[in-house]
């Protein structure tokens, strides 16, 4: 009876807190006095922030006009960003005006100034552990933020700032959770092979026979589930509390997040990307808490793979993510060497791109690779529901914008050896 009463009191407190959160969201839906709703418009050359003025100068140095192919030297009056060689070239750029690219560039401008405005960033006050009485809805950013009890995202600036950092952990969670918004074909992008791989991972995350949350209960898991992020750079700079948002979605599991790549470790002392100082090529390990540890391998994946320290790989306990890998960039030689190990692992590999064309290039690399016959597609190219909503600019081509993790697909090495006729 005492236990029952305590449970009821706890439920009342939880419900009261959630109701208060709901009313807070409701009251702030129309905040006309919001400081960030009226972000001041500056031309980048005249920005009050040194780094933005420096970036404008860099664009003038490196970018070429899309019309004349001459150095950029004219500031678009609509966006405030240097985009063309001259006013005449700007006026002649039919594609720029017909597609209203200046509207997207203006958003880039406003986003960058908003991040430096000094306003209070309530969107970075993250919630803690998810109450078991409430289910998380992974349908959209809005439903996720609401059911996870984040502060209200009143403006596009709030959403852009929050999604910019959360896109990495929540993209990962969105494909691994049993609340995933991605359905099986023909109603979604997941293939039959993809369902097999995801089912294996979810069997680990949600053991069908485990009926208790007692952490001392016996489980078949021999080790934490490992998440490998290859070619990591910016995502490796995210602090542990951001990655913990991923952990809160799987409270009964332990995780090791392995960042792999020559620029995956940012040294706070030198303020630069440097190799770790661990002996014998071992990773630098940061233990965030009992559930989550972060591992930094400052080598290419094929080098780490050849060392053998990560063996054995297990499709039930391991998964790979490649955020904007750039298969066909200057690092192509390293991806060529790494692909063999990825396929041999038989683990799911999820790949994201900046936009549809970029993602199509990544997929084309795999489809035309000599090892293409050994690849199974797990997820067809599709929009990433949890891509960043913040628009960014390509400095070498300032009329083009992109969004981090905008599209996604997945593959895996064939479970059976390919038979070549």
mmCIF file of C-alpha atoms in Angstrom:
data_model
loop_
_atom_site.group_PDB
_atom_site.id
_atom_site.type_symbol
_atom_site.label_atom_id
_atom_site.label_comp_id
_atom_site.label_asym_id
_atom_site.label_seq_id
_atom_site.Cartn_x
_atom_site.Cartn_y
_atom_site.Cartn_z
ATOM 1 C CA UNK A 1 0.000 0.000 0.000
ATOM 2 C CA UNK A 2 2.890 2.332 0.845
ATOM 3 C CA UNK A 3 4.564 1.482 -2.471
ATOM 4 C CA UNK A 4 1.323 2.162 -4.309
ATOM 5 C CA UNK A 5 0.981 5.547 -2.614
ATOM 6 C CA UNK A 6 4.582 6.499 -3.435
ATOM 7 C CA UNK A 7 4.003 5.488 -7.053
ATOM 8 C CA UNK A 8 0.867 7.637 -7.240
ATOM 9 C CA UNK A 9 2.679 10.621 -5.719
ATOM 10 C CA UNK A 10 5.550 10.193 -8.164
ATOM 11 C CA UNK A 11 3.098 10.044 -11.075
ATOM 12 C CA UNK A 12 1.409 13.230 -9.861
ATOM 13 C CA UNK A 13 4.767 15.038 -9.673
ATOM 14 C CA UNK A 14 5.736 13.861 -13.156
ATOM 15 C CA UNK A 15 2.365 14.824 -14.599
ATOM 16 C CA UNK A 16 2.538 18.202 -12.879
ATOM 17 C CA UNK A 17 5.982 18.872 -14.322
ATOM 18 C CA UNK A 18 4.912 17.803 -17.806
ATOM 19 C CA UNK A 19 1.789 19.965 -17.579
ATOM 20 C CA UNK A 20 3.896 22.934 -16.521
ATOM 21 C CA UNK A 21 6.157 22.262 -19.477
ATOM 22 C CA UNK A 22 3.136 22.122 -21.781
ATOM 23 C CA UNK A 23 1.790 25.450 -20.528
ATOM 24 C CA UNK A 24 5.243 26.992 -20.876
ATOM 25 C CA UNK A 25 5.307 25.875 -24.500
ATOM 26 C CA UNK A 26 1.790 27.179 -25.021
ATOM 27 C CA UNK A 27 2.503 30.565 -23.468
ATOM 28 C CA UNK A 28 5.646 31.067 -25.537
ATOM 29 C CA UNK A 29 4.200 30.044 -28.890
ATOM 30 C CA UNK A 30 3.666 33.682 -29.843
ATOM 31 C CA UNK A 31 6.554 35.639 -28.403
ATOM 32 C CA UNK A 32 6.517 38.768 -30.517
ATOM 33 C CA UNK A 33 9.147 40.388 -28.327
ATOM 34 C CA UNK A 34 11.631 37.579 -28.856
ATOM 35 C CA UNK A 35 15.063 39.068 -29.389
ATOM 36 C CA UNK A 36 16.121 36.492 -31.957
ATOM 37 C CA UNK A 37 12.937 36.986 -33.977
ATOM 38 C CA UNK A 38 14.296 40.376 -35.018
ATOM 39 C CA UNK A 39 17.910 39.541 -35.775
ATOM 40 C CA UNK A 40 19.531 42.562 -37.387
ATOM 41 C CA UNK A 41 20.607 42.239 -41.011
ATOM 42 C CA UNK A 42 24.260 43.017 -41.784
ATOM 43 C CA UNK A 43 26.300 42.726 -44.920
ATOM 44 C CA UNK A 44 29.161 40.357 -44.205
ATOM 45 C CA UNK A 45 31.742 42.987 -45.138
ATOM 46 C CA UNK A 46 30.223 45.277 -42.508
ATOM 47 C CA UNK A 47 29.518 42.673 -39.840
ATOM 48 C CA UNK A 48 30.356 43.604 -36.236
ATOM 49 C CA UNK A 49 32.040 40.191 -35.900
ATOM 50 C CA UNK A 50 35.636 39.770 -37.037
ATOM 51 C CA UNK A 51 35.292 36.142 -38.107
ATOM 52 C CA UNK A 52 32.377 36.917 -40.432
ATOM 53 C CA UNK A 53 34.284 39.799 -42.043
ATOM 54 C CA UNK A 54 37.267 37.464 -42.430
ATOM 55 C CA UNK A 55 35.035 34.869 -44.052
ATOM 56 C CA UNK A 56 33.744 37.462 -46.520
ATOM 57 C CA UNK A 57 37.345 38.300 -47.426
ATOM 58 C CA UNK A 58 38.096 34.592 -47.865
ATOM 59 C CA UNK A 59 35.160 34.241 -50.269
ATOM 60 C CA UNK A 60 36.494 37.131 -52.338
ATOM 61 C CA UNK A 61 39.878 35.404 -52.454
ATOM 62 C CA UNK A 62 38.778 31.858 -53.307
ATOM 63 C CA UNK A 63 35.350 31.963 -54.966
ATOM 64 C CA UNK A 64 34.653 32.488 -58.658
ATOM 65 C CA UNK A 65 31.589 34.179 -60.068
ATOM 66 C CA UNK A 66 29.116 31.589 -61.462
ATOM 67 C CA UNK A 67 28.515 33.821 -64.509
ATOM 68 C CA UNK A 68 31.893 35.301 -65.473
ATOM 69 C CA UNK A 69 34.203 32.821 -63.697
ATOM 70 C CA UNK A 70 36.094 35.821 -62.355
ATOM 71 C CA UNK A 71 36.822 36.473 -58.656
ATOM 72 C CA UNK A 72 33.792 37.353 -56.555
ATOM 73 C CA UNK A 73 33.704 41.066 -55.766
ATOM 74 C CA UNK A 74 30.028 42.060 -55.547
ATOM 75 C CA UNK A 75 27.803 41.781 -52.485
ATOM 76 C CA UNK A 76 24.267 40.617 -53.158
ATOM 77 C CA UNK A 77 22.008 43.367 -51.758
ATOM 78 C CA UNK A 78 19.343 40.812 -50.787
ATOM 79 C CA UNK A 79 21.556 38.382 -48.855
ATOM 80 C CA UNK A 80 24.455 40.605 -47.782
ATOM 81 C CA UNK A 81 26.976 37.966 -48.912
ATOM 82 C CA UNK A 82 29.584 38.333 -51.719
ATOM 83 C CA UNK A 83 28.251 36.211 -54.589
ATOM 84 C CA UNK A 84 29.250 37.606 -58.024
ATOM 85 C CA UNK A 85 32.018 39.457 -59.812
ATOM 86 C CA UNK A 86 29.955 42.553 -60.523
ATOM 87 C CA UNK A 87 26.453 43.962 -60.382
ATOM 88 C CA UNK A 88 26.034 43.173 -64.078
ATOM 89 C CA UNK A 89 26.956 39.517 -63.507
ATOM 90 C CA UNK A 90 24.572 39.376 -60.553
ATOM 91 C CA UNK A 91 21.742 40.719 -62.704
ATOM 92 C CA UNK A 92 22.536 38.266 -65.523
ATOM 93 C CA UNK A 93 22.445 35.186 -63.270
ATOM 94 C CA UNK A 94 18.987 33.897 -64.196
ATOM 95 C CA UNK A 95 19.248 30.733 -62.111
ATOM 96 C CA UNK A 96 20.194 32.713 -59.004
ATOM 97 C CA UNK A 97 17.108 34.901 -59.313
ATOM 98 C CA UNK A 98 14.618 32.350 -60.649
ATOM 99 C CA UNK A 99 15.386 29.906 -57.826
ATOM 100 C CA UNK A 100 15.547 32.766 -55.323
ATOM 101 C CA UNK A 101 18.849 31.525 -53.972
ATOM 102 C CA UNK A 102 19.301 34.866 -52.264
ATOM 103 C CA UNK A 103 16.536 33.935 -49.821
ATOM 104 C CA UNK A 104 18.510 30.917 -48.640
ATOM 105 C CA UNK A 105 21.701 32.959 -48.465
ATOM 106 C CA UNK A 106 19.934 35.586 -46.391
ATOM 107 C CA UNK A 107 18.984 32.844 -43.928
ATOM 108 C CA UNK A 108 22.634 31.783 -43.780
ATOM 109 C CA UNK A 109 23.529 35.377 -42.987
ATOM 110 C CA UNK A 110 20.894 35.688 -40.269
ATOM 111 C CA UNK A 111 21.782 32.303 -38.730
ATOM 112 C CA UNK A 112 25.465 33.206 -38.463
ATOM 113 C CA UNK A 113 24.737 36.537 -36.804
ATOM 114 C CA UNK A 114 22.161 34.968 -34.504
ATOM 115 C CA UNK A 115 24.739 32.485 -33.198
ATOM 116 C CA UNK A 116 27.012 35.397 -32.296
ATOM 117 C CA UNK A 117 24.289 37.715 -31.011
ATOM 118 C CA UNK A 118 24.803 36.952 -27.338
ATOM 119 C CA UNK A 119 21.146 36.057 -26.838
ATOM 120 C CA UNK A 120 20.151 33.440 -24.294
ATOM 121 C CA UNK A 121 20.256 30.037 -25.982
ATOM 122 C CA UNK A 122 17.493 28.207 -24.131
ATOM 123 C CA UNK A 123 17.492 25.544 -26.842
ATOM 124 C CA UNK A 124 20.802 24.274 -25.436
ATOM 125 C CA UNK A 125 19.265 23.529 -22.046
ATOM 126 C CA UNK A 126 18.819 19.820 -22.662
ATOM 127 C CA UNK A 127 16.435 17.528 -20.756
ATOM 128 C CA UNK A 128 17.621 14.685 -18.574
ATOM 129 C CA UNK A 129 16.470 11.096 -18.319
ATOM 130 C CA UNK A 130 13.241 10.254 -20.119
ATOM 131 C CA UNK A 131 10.382 9.307 -17.823
ATOM 132 C CA UNK A 132 9.139 5.801 -18.605
ATOM 133 C CA UNK A 133 5.539 6.977 -18.447
ATOM 134 C CA UNK A 134 6.014 8.987 -21.648
ATOM 135 C CA UNK A 135 6.815 7.661 -25.106
ATOM 136 C CA UNK A 136 9.184 9.464 -27.443
ATOM 137 C CA UNK A 137 7.769 10.353 -30.853
ATOM 138 C CA UNK A 138 10.471 10.251 -33.548
ATOM 139 C CA UNK A 139 8.272 11.405 -36.432
ATOM 140 C CA UNK A 140 9.777 14.897 -36.761
ATOM 141 C CA UNK A 141 12.050 17.324 -34.954
ATOM 142 C CA UNK A 142 8.958 18.993 -33.473
ATOM 143 C CA UNK A 143 7.469 15.817 -32.032
ATOM 144 C CA UNK A 144 10.862 14.700 -30.756
ATOM 145 C CA UNK A 145 11.530 17.983 -28.967
ATOM 146 C CA UNK A 146 8.050 18.018 -27.479
ATOM 147 C CA UNK A 147 7.980 14.424 -26.231
ATOM 148 C CA UNK A 148 11.534 14.738 -24.890
ATOM 149 C CA UNK A 149 10.447 17.896 -23.048
ATOM 150 C CA UNK A 150 12.953 20.309 -24.590
ATOM 151 C CA UNK A 151 12.453 24.019 -24.189
ATOM 152 C CA UNK A 152 10.091 25.343 -26.880
ATOM 153 C CA UNK A 153 11.659 26.021 -30.272
ATOM 154 C CA UNK A 154 9.793 29.256 -30.929
ATOM 155 C CA UNK A 155 11.708 30.415 -33.984
ATOM 156 C CA UNK A 156 13.632 28.935 -36.862
ATOM 157 C CA UNK A 157 16.785 30.253 -35.177
ATOM 158 C CA UNK A 158 16.115 28.087 -32.110
ATOM 159 C CA UNK A 159 15.519 25.028 -34.264
ATOM 160 C CA UNK A 160 18.556 25.703 -36.455
ATOM 161 C CA UNK A 161 20.904 26.036 -33.488
ATOM 162 C CA UNK A 162 19.588 22.945 -31.697
ATOM 163 C CA UNK A 163 19.385 20.704 -34.761
ATOM 164 C CA UNK A 164 22.914 21.685 -35.836
ATOM 165 C CA UNK A 165 24.419 19.848 -32.858
ATOM 166 C CA UNK A 166 21.735 17.232 -32.215
ATOM 167 C CA UNK A 167 21.549 16.002 -35.812
ATOM 168 C CA UNK A 168 24.413 13.565 -35.197
ATOM 169 C CA UNK A 169 23.180 11.696 -32.090
ATOM 170 C CA UNK A 170 19.503 11.845 -33.060
ATOM 171 C CA UNK A 171 20.119 10.678 -36.639
ATOM 172 C CA UNK A 172 21.837 7.653 -35.123
ATOM 173 C CA UNK A 173 19.011 7.066 -32.678
ATOM 174 C CA UNK A 174 16.330 7.437 -35.352
ATOM 175 C CA UNK A 175 17.505 4.361 -37.249
ATOM 176 C CA UNK A 176 18.336 2.247 -34.202
ATOM 177 C CA UNK A 177 15.235 2.787 -32.071
ATOM 178 C CA UNK A 178 12.133 0.636 -32.385
ATOM 179 C CA UNK A 179 10.253 3.946 -32.699
ATOM 180 C CA UNK A 180 12.105 4.610 -35.964
ATOM 181 C CA UNK A 181 10.208 6.723 -38.510
ATOM 182 C CA UNK A 182 11.749 4.749 -41.388
ATOM 183 C CA UNK A 183 9.502 1.947 -42.615
ATOM 184 C CA UNK A 184 10.013 -1.147 -44.723
ATOM 185 C CA UNK A 185 9.524 -0.943 -48.481
ATOM 186 C CA UNK A 186 7.215 -0.091 -50.204
ATOM 187 C CA UNK A 187 6.070 2.265 -47.439
ATOM 188 C CA UNK A 188 9.560 3.431 -46.571
ATOM 189 C CA UNK A 189 13.236 3.273 -47.563
ATOM 190 C CA UNK A 190 14.268 0.213 -45.512
ATOM 191 C CA UNK A 191 14.984 -2.903 -47.582
ATOM 192 C CA UNK A 192 14.493 -6.483 -46.429
ATOM 193 C CA UNK A 193 18.227 -6.812 -45.763
ATOM 194 C CA UNK A 194 18.040 -3.556 -43.842
ATOM 195 C CA UNK A 195 15.265 -4.949 -41.681
ATOM 196 C CA UNK A 196 17.451 -7.957 -40.884
ATOM 197 C CA UNK A 197 20.371 -5.773 -39.792
ATOM 198 C CA UNK A 198 18.221 -3.395 -37.752
ATOM 199 C CA UNK A 199 16.369 -6.290 -36.141
ATOM 200 C CA UNK A 200 19.690 -7.687 -34.937
ATOM 201 C CA UNK A 201 20.640 -4.367 -33.348
ATOM 202 C CA UNK A 202 17.211 -3.915 -31.789
ATOM 203 C CA UNK A 203 17.374 -7.411 -30.343
ATOM 204 C CA UNK A 204 20.421 -6.168 -28.435
ATOM 205 C CA UNK A 205 18.820 -2.867 -27.448
ATOM 206 C CA UNK A 206 15.476 -4.400 -26.477
ATOM 207 C CA UNK A 207 16.017 -8.017 -25.334
ATOM 208 C CA UNK A 208 12.624 -9.741 -25.634
ATOM 209 C CA UNK A 209 13.089 -11.737 -22.450
ATOM 210 C CA UNK A 210 14.255 -8.921 -20.179
ATOM 211 C CA UNK A 211 11.317 -7.904 -18.006
ATOM 212 C CA UNK A 212 13.130 -5.778 -15.441
ATOM 213 C CA UNK A 213 15.152 -2.569 -15.403
ATOM 214 C CA UNK A 214 17.406 -4.009 -12.708
ATOM 215 C CA UNK A 215 20.905 -3.332 -14.072
ATOM 216 C CA UNK A 216 22.255 -6.316 -12.148
ATOM 217 C CA UNK A 217 20.007 -8.690 -14.089
ATOM 218 C CA UNK A 218 21.798 -11.159 -16.335
ATOM 219 C CA UNK A 219 21.863 -10.123 -19.992
ATOM 220 C CA UNK A 220 23.326 -11.808 -23.035
ATOM 221 C CA UNK A 221 25.322 -8.661 -23.916
ATOM 222 C CA UNK A 222 28.995 -9.441 -23.457
ATOM 223 C CA UNK A 223 30.094 -5.850 -24.006
ATOM 224 C CA UNK A 224 28.683 -2.390 -24.761
ATOM 225 C CA UNK A 225 27.200 -1.739 -28.165
ATOM 226 C CA UNK A 226 29.849 -0.015 -30.297
ATOM 227 C CA UNK A 227 29.107 2.853 -32.668
ATOM 228 C CA UNK A 228 31.885 3.665 -35.127
ATOM 229 C CA UNK A 229 31.899 7.123 -36.699
ATOM 230 C CA UNK A 230 34.379 7.130 -39.574
ATOM 231 C CA UNK A 231 35.983 10.264 -40.958
ATOM 232 C CA UNK A 232 34.877 12.090 -37.816
ATOM 233 C CA UNK A 233 35.761 15.731 -37.352
ATOM 234 C CA UNK A 234 33.114 18.231 -36.278
ATOM 235 C CA UNK A 235 30.936 15.562 -34.668
ATOM 236 C CA UNK A 236 33.920 14.464 -32.573
ATOM 237 C CA UNK A 237 34.072 17.974 -31.093
ATOM 238 C CA UNK A 238 30.601 17.681 -29.567
ATOM 239 C CA UNK A 239 30.739 17.498 -25.766
ATOM 240 C CA UNK A 240 29.639 14.413 -23.887
ATOM 241 C CA UNK A 241 26.344 15.896 -22.723
ATOM 242 C CA UNK A 242 25.227 16.183 -26.368
ATOM 243 C CA UNK A 243 25.973 12.504 -26.981
ATOM 244 C CA UNK A 244 24.203 11.704 -23.722
ATOM 245 C CA UNK A 245 20.963 12.747 -25.430
ATOM 246 C CA UNK A 246 21.454 9.601 -27.505
ATOM 247 C CA UNK A 247 22.043 7.578 -24.358
ATOM 248 C CA UNK A 248 18.822 8.789 -22.737
ATOM 249 C CA UNK A 249 16.875 7.149 -25.561
ATOM 250 C CA UNK A 250 18.347 3.730 -24.696
ATOM 251 C CA UNK A 251 18.581 3.769 -20.885
ATOM 252 C CA UNK A 252 19.123 0.023 -20.528
ATOM 253 C CA UNK A 253 22.154 -0.191 -22.821
ATOM 254 C CA UNK A 254 25.790 0.826 -22.608
ATOM 255 C CA UNK A 255 27.638 2.368 -25.529
ATOM 256 C CA UNK A 256 31.119 2.992 -26.829
ATOM 257 C CA UNK A 257 31.269 5.708 -29.482
ATOM 258 C CA UNK A 258 34.444 5.348 -31.554
ATOM 259 C CA UNK A 259 35.516 8.391 -33.558
ATOM 260 C CA UNK A 260 37.939 7.305 -36.277
ATOM 261 C CA UNK A 261 39.914 9.646 -38.515
ATOM 262 C CA UNK A 262 43.100 11.743 -38.523
ATOM 263 C CA UNK A 263 41.120 14.831 -37.449
ATOM 264 C CA UNK A 264 38.839 13.271 -34.871
ATOM 265 C CA UNK A 265 40.642 14.614 -31.805
ATOM 266 C CA UNK A 266 40.569 18.334 -31.055
ATOM 267 C CA UNK A 267 43.289 19.261 -28.603
ATOM 268 C CA UNK A 268 41.927 21.984 -26.293
ATOM 269 C CA UNK A 269 45.445 23.081 -25.341
ATOM 270 C CA UNK A 270 46.672 23.747 -28.872
ATOM 271 C CA UNK A 271 43.154 24.442 -30.204
ATOM 272 C CA UNK A 272 43.818 22.271 -33.218
ATOM 273 C CA UNK A 273 43.234 18.741 -34.501
ATOM 274 C CA UNK A 274 46.184 16.626 -33.428
ATOM 275 C CA UNK A 275 47.057 12.930 -33.096
ATOM 276 C CA UNK A 276 46.487 11.489 -29.645
ATOM 277 C CA UNK A 277 49.528 10.811 -27.506
ATOM 278 C CA UNK A 278 48.434 7.327 -26.452
ATOM 279 C CA UNK A 279 51.151 4.659 -26.870
ATOM 280 C CA UNK A 280 50.997 1.839 -29.425
ATOM 281 C CA UNK A 281 48.282 3.526 -31.455
ATOM 282 C CA UNK A 282 45.686 3.107 -28.744
ATOM 283 C CA UNK A 283 42.685 5.433 -28.706
ATOM 284 C CA UNK A 284 42.237 8.305 -26.313
ATOM 285 C CA UNK A 285 39.266 7.399 -24.123
ATOM 286 C CA UNK A 286 36.901 9.784 -22.341
ATOM 287 C CA UNK A 287 34.497 8.187 -19.922
ATOM 288 C CA UNK A 288 31.394 10.354 -19.702
ATOM 289 C CA UNK A 289 29.466 8.162 -17.265
ATOM 290 C CA UNK A 290 28.621 4.527 -16.583
ATOM 291 C CA UNK A 291 26.654 4.279 -19.809
ATOM 292 C CA UNK A 292 28.774 6.169 -22.310
ATOM 293 C CA UNK A 293 32.443 6.282 -23.279
ATOM 294 C CA UNK A 294 34.005 8.195 -26.171
ATOM 295 C CA UNK A 295 37.019 6.743 -28.011
ATOM 296 C CA UNK A 296 39.224 8.802 -30.340
ATOM 297 C CA UNK A 297 41.315 6.917 -32.939
ATOM 298 C CA UNK A 298 43.437 9.413 -34.889
ATOM 299 C CA UNK A 299 44.069 7.021 -37.761
ATOM 300 C CA UNK A 300 42.195 6.006 -40.884
ATOM 301 C CA UNK A 301 39.793 3.116 -40.472
ATOM 302 C CA UNK A 302 41.818 0.696 -42.595
ATOM 303 C CA UNK A 303 44.826 1.339 -40.332
ATOM 304 C CA UNK A 304 42.802 0.695 -37.178
ATOM 305 C CA UNK A 305 41.198 -2.336 -38.815
ATOM 306 C CA UNK A 306 44.559 -3.830 -39.763
ATOM 307 C CA UNK A 307 45.791 -3.462 -36.179
ATOM 308 C CA UNK A 308 43.083 -5.943 -35.170
ATOM 309 C CA UNK A 309 42.258 -4.272 -31.853
ATOM 310 C CA UNK A 310 38.580 -3.883 -32.735
ATOM 311 C CA UNK A 311 37.957 -7.519 -33.609
ATOM 312 C CA UNK A 312 35.600 -9.283 -33.573
ATOM 313 C CA UNK A 313 32.820 -7.288 -35.197
ATOM 314 C CA UNK A 314 29.277 -8.375 -34.440
ATOM 315 C CA UNK A 315 26.176 -7.199 -36.387
ATOM 316 C CA UNK A 316 24.226 -7.468 -33.120
ATOM 317 C CA UNK A 317 26.619 -5.190 -31.252
ATOM 318 C CA UNK A 318 28.288 -2.926 -33.829
ATOM 319 C CA UNK A 319 27.118 -0.259 -36.263
ATOM 320 C CA UNK A 320 28.895 2.300 -38.472
ATOM 321 C CA UNK A 321 27.999 5.881 -39.361
ATOM 322 C CA UNK A 322 29.723 7.925 -42.060
ATOM 323 C CA UNK A 323 28.626 11.553 -41.886
ATOM 324 C CA UNK A 324 29.426 13.262 -45.226
ATOM 325 C CA UNK A 325 32.338 10.920 -45.993
ATOM 326 C CA UNK A 326 33.291 12.406 -49.363
ATOM 327 C CA UNK A 327 34.144 9.056 -50.953
ATOM 328 C CA UNK A 328 35.371 10.708 -54.149
ATOM 329 C CA UNK A 329 37.379 13.547 -52.631
ATOM 330 C CA UNK A 330 41.098 13.669 -51.895
ATOM 331 C CA UNK A 331 40.605 10.898 -49.319
ATOM 332 C CA UNK A 332 39.347 8.444 -51.960
ATOM 333 C CA UNK A 333 42.464 6.287 -51.641
ATOM 334 C CA UNK A 334 41.760 5.787 -47.930
ATOM 335 C CA UNK A 335 38.081 5.016 -48.484
ATOM 336 C CA UNK A 336 39.056 2.452 -51.121
ATOM 337 C CA UNK A 337 41.194 0.697 -48.536
ATOM 338 C CA UNK A 338 38.615 1.058 -45.769
ATOM 339 C CA UNK A 339 35.646 -0.264 -47.743
ATOM 340 C CA UNK A 340 36.936 -3.826 -47.702
ATOM 341 C CA UNK A 341 37.006 -3.871 -43.901
ATOM 342 C CA UNK A 342 33.549 -2.316 -43.674
ATOM 343 C CA UNK A 343 32.104 -5.033 -45.888
ATOM 344 C CA UNK A 344 33.932 -7.819 -44.071
ATOM 345 C CA UNK A 345 32.434 -6.679 -40.757
ATOM 346 C CA UNK A 346 28.902 -7.532 -42.034
ATOM 347 C CA UNK A 347 27.660 -4.633 -39.887
ATOM 348 C CA UNK A 348 25.224 -1.925 -40.977
ATOM 349 C CA UNK A 349 26.832 1.228 -42.399
ATOM 350 C CA UNK A 350 24.759 4.423 -42.591
ATOM 351 C CA UNK A 351 25.948 7.257 -44.834
ATOM 352 C CA UNK A 352 24.693 10.844 -44.933
ATOM 353 C CA UNK A 353 25.121 13.643 -47.461
ATOM 354 C CA UNK A 354 24.703 17.407 -47.566
ATOM 355 C CA UNK A 355 21.931 17.298 -50.159
ATOM 356 C CA UNK A 356 20.352 14.984 -52.722
ATOM 357 C CA UNK A 357 23.084 15.361 -55.341
ATOM 358 C CA UNK A 358 25.893 14.923 -52.823
ATOM 359 C CA UNK A 359 24.297 11.774 -51.415
ATOM 360 C CA UNK A 360 23.752 10.423 -54.913
ATOM 361 C CA UNK A 361 27.490 10.842 -55.574
ATOM 362 C CA UNK A 362 28.312 8.860 -52.438
ATOM 363 C CA UNK A 363 25.949 6.068 -53.475
ATOM 364 C CA UNK A 364 27.311 6.094 -57.026
ATOM 365 C CA UNK A 365 30.816 5.527 -55.667
ATOM 366 C CA UNK A 366 29.650 2.283 -54.062
ATOM 367 C CA UNK A 367 27.595 1.158 -57.046
ATOM 368 C CA UNK A 368 30.569 1.565 -59.391
ATOM 369 C CA UNK A 369 33.225 0.232 -57.037
ATOM 370 C CA UNK A 370 35.002 -3.068 -57.849
ATOM 371 C CA UNK A 371 33.477 -4.459 -54.634
ATOM 372 C CA UNK A 372 29.920 -3.482 -55.651
ATOM 373 C CA UNK A 373 28.861 -7.137 -56.023
ATOM 374 C CA UNK A 374 29.606 -7.681 -52.343
ATOM 375 C CA UNK A 375 27.312 -4.872 -51.158
ATOM 376 C CA UNK A 376 23.731 -5.127 -49.911
ATOM 377 C CA UNK A 377 21.685 -1.926 -49.723
ATOM 378 C CA UNK A 378 19.939 -1.664 -46.357
ATOM 379 C CA UNK A 379 18.263 1.701 -46.814
ATOM 380 C CA UNK A 380 17.544 3.447 -50.089
ATOM 381 C CA UNK A 381 18.506 7.084 -50.402
ATOM 382 C CA UNK A 382 15.940 9.211 -48.623
ATOM 383 C CA UNK A 383 15.484 12.439 -46.711
ATOM 384 C CA UNK A 384 16.953 12.345 -43.231
ATOM 385 C CA UNK A 385 14.150 13.411 -40.912
ATOM 386 C CA UNK A 386 16.708 14.543 -38.354
ATOM 387 C CA UNK A 387 19.032 16.433 -40.644
ATOM 388 C CA UNK A 388 20.182 19.865 -39.527
ATOM 389 C CA UNK A 389 17.774 22.669 -40.402
ATOM 390 C CA UNK A 390 20.575 25.233 -40.265
ATOM 391 C CA UNK A 391 21.667 26.373 -43.704
ATOM 392 C CA UNK A 392 25.408 26.635 -44.295
ATOM 393 C CA UNK A 393 27.410 28.163 -47.103
ATOM 394 C CA UNK A 394 30.018 26.730 -49.470
ATOM 395 C CA UNK A 395 32.728 29.404 -49.260
ATOM 396 C CA UNK A 396 34.276 28.426 -52.583
ATOM 397 C CA UNK A 397 30.856 28.650 -54.265
ATOM 398 C CA UNK A 398 28.841 31.176 -52.238
ATOM 399 C CA UNK A 399 25.630 30.851 -54.251
ATOM 400 C CA UNK A 400 25.228 27.256 -53.019
ATOM 401 C CA UNK A 401 23.939 26.222 -49.599
ATOM 402 C CA UNK A 402 23.757 22.911 -47.775
ATOM 403 C CA UNK A 403 22.456 21.322 -44.589
ATOM 404 C CA UNK A 404 24.331 18.745 -42.526
ATOM 405 C CA UNK A 405 23.002 15.183 -42.753
ATOM 406 C CA UNK A 406 20.272 16.200 -45.163
ATOM 407 C CA UNK A 407 19.936 12.790 -46.865
ATOM 408 C CA UNK A 408 20.857 9.246 -45.912
ATOM 409 C CA UNK A 409 21.262 5.674 -47.159
ATOM 410 C CA UNK A 410 22.769 2.486 -45.750
ATOM 411 C CA UNK A 411 24.663 -0.592 -46.905
ATOM 412 C CA UNK A 412 26.400 -3.700 -45.585
ATOM 413 C CA UNK A 413 28.640 -6.477 -46.809
ATOM 414 C CA UNK A 414 26.641 -9.402 -48.172
ATOM 415 C CA UNK A 415 25.860 -11.981 -45.538
ATOM 416 C CA UNK A 416 26.795 -14.670 -48.038
ATOM 417 C CA UNK A 417 29.745 -14.657 -50.398
ATOM 418 C CA UNK A 418 28.940 -13.135 -53.755
ATOM 419 C CA UNK A 419 28.961 -15.708 -56.566
ATOM 420 C CA UNK A 420 30.449 -14.309 -59.751
ATOM 421 C CA UNK A 421 29.404 -15.998 -62.981
#
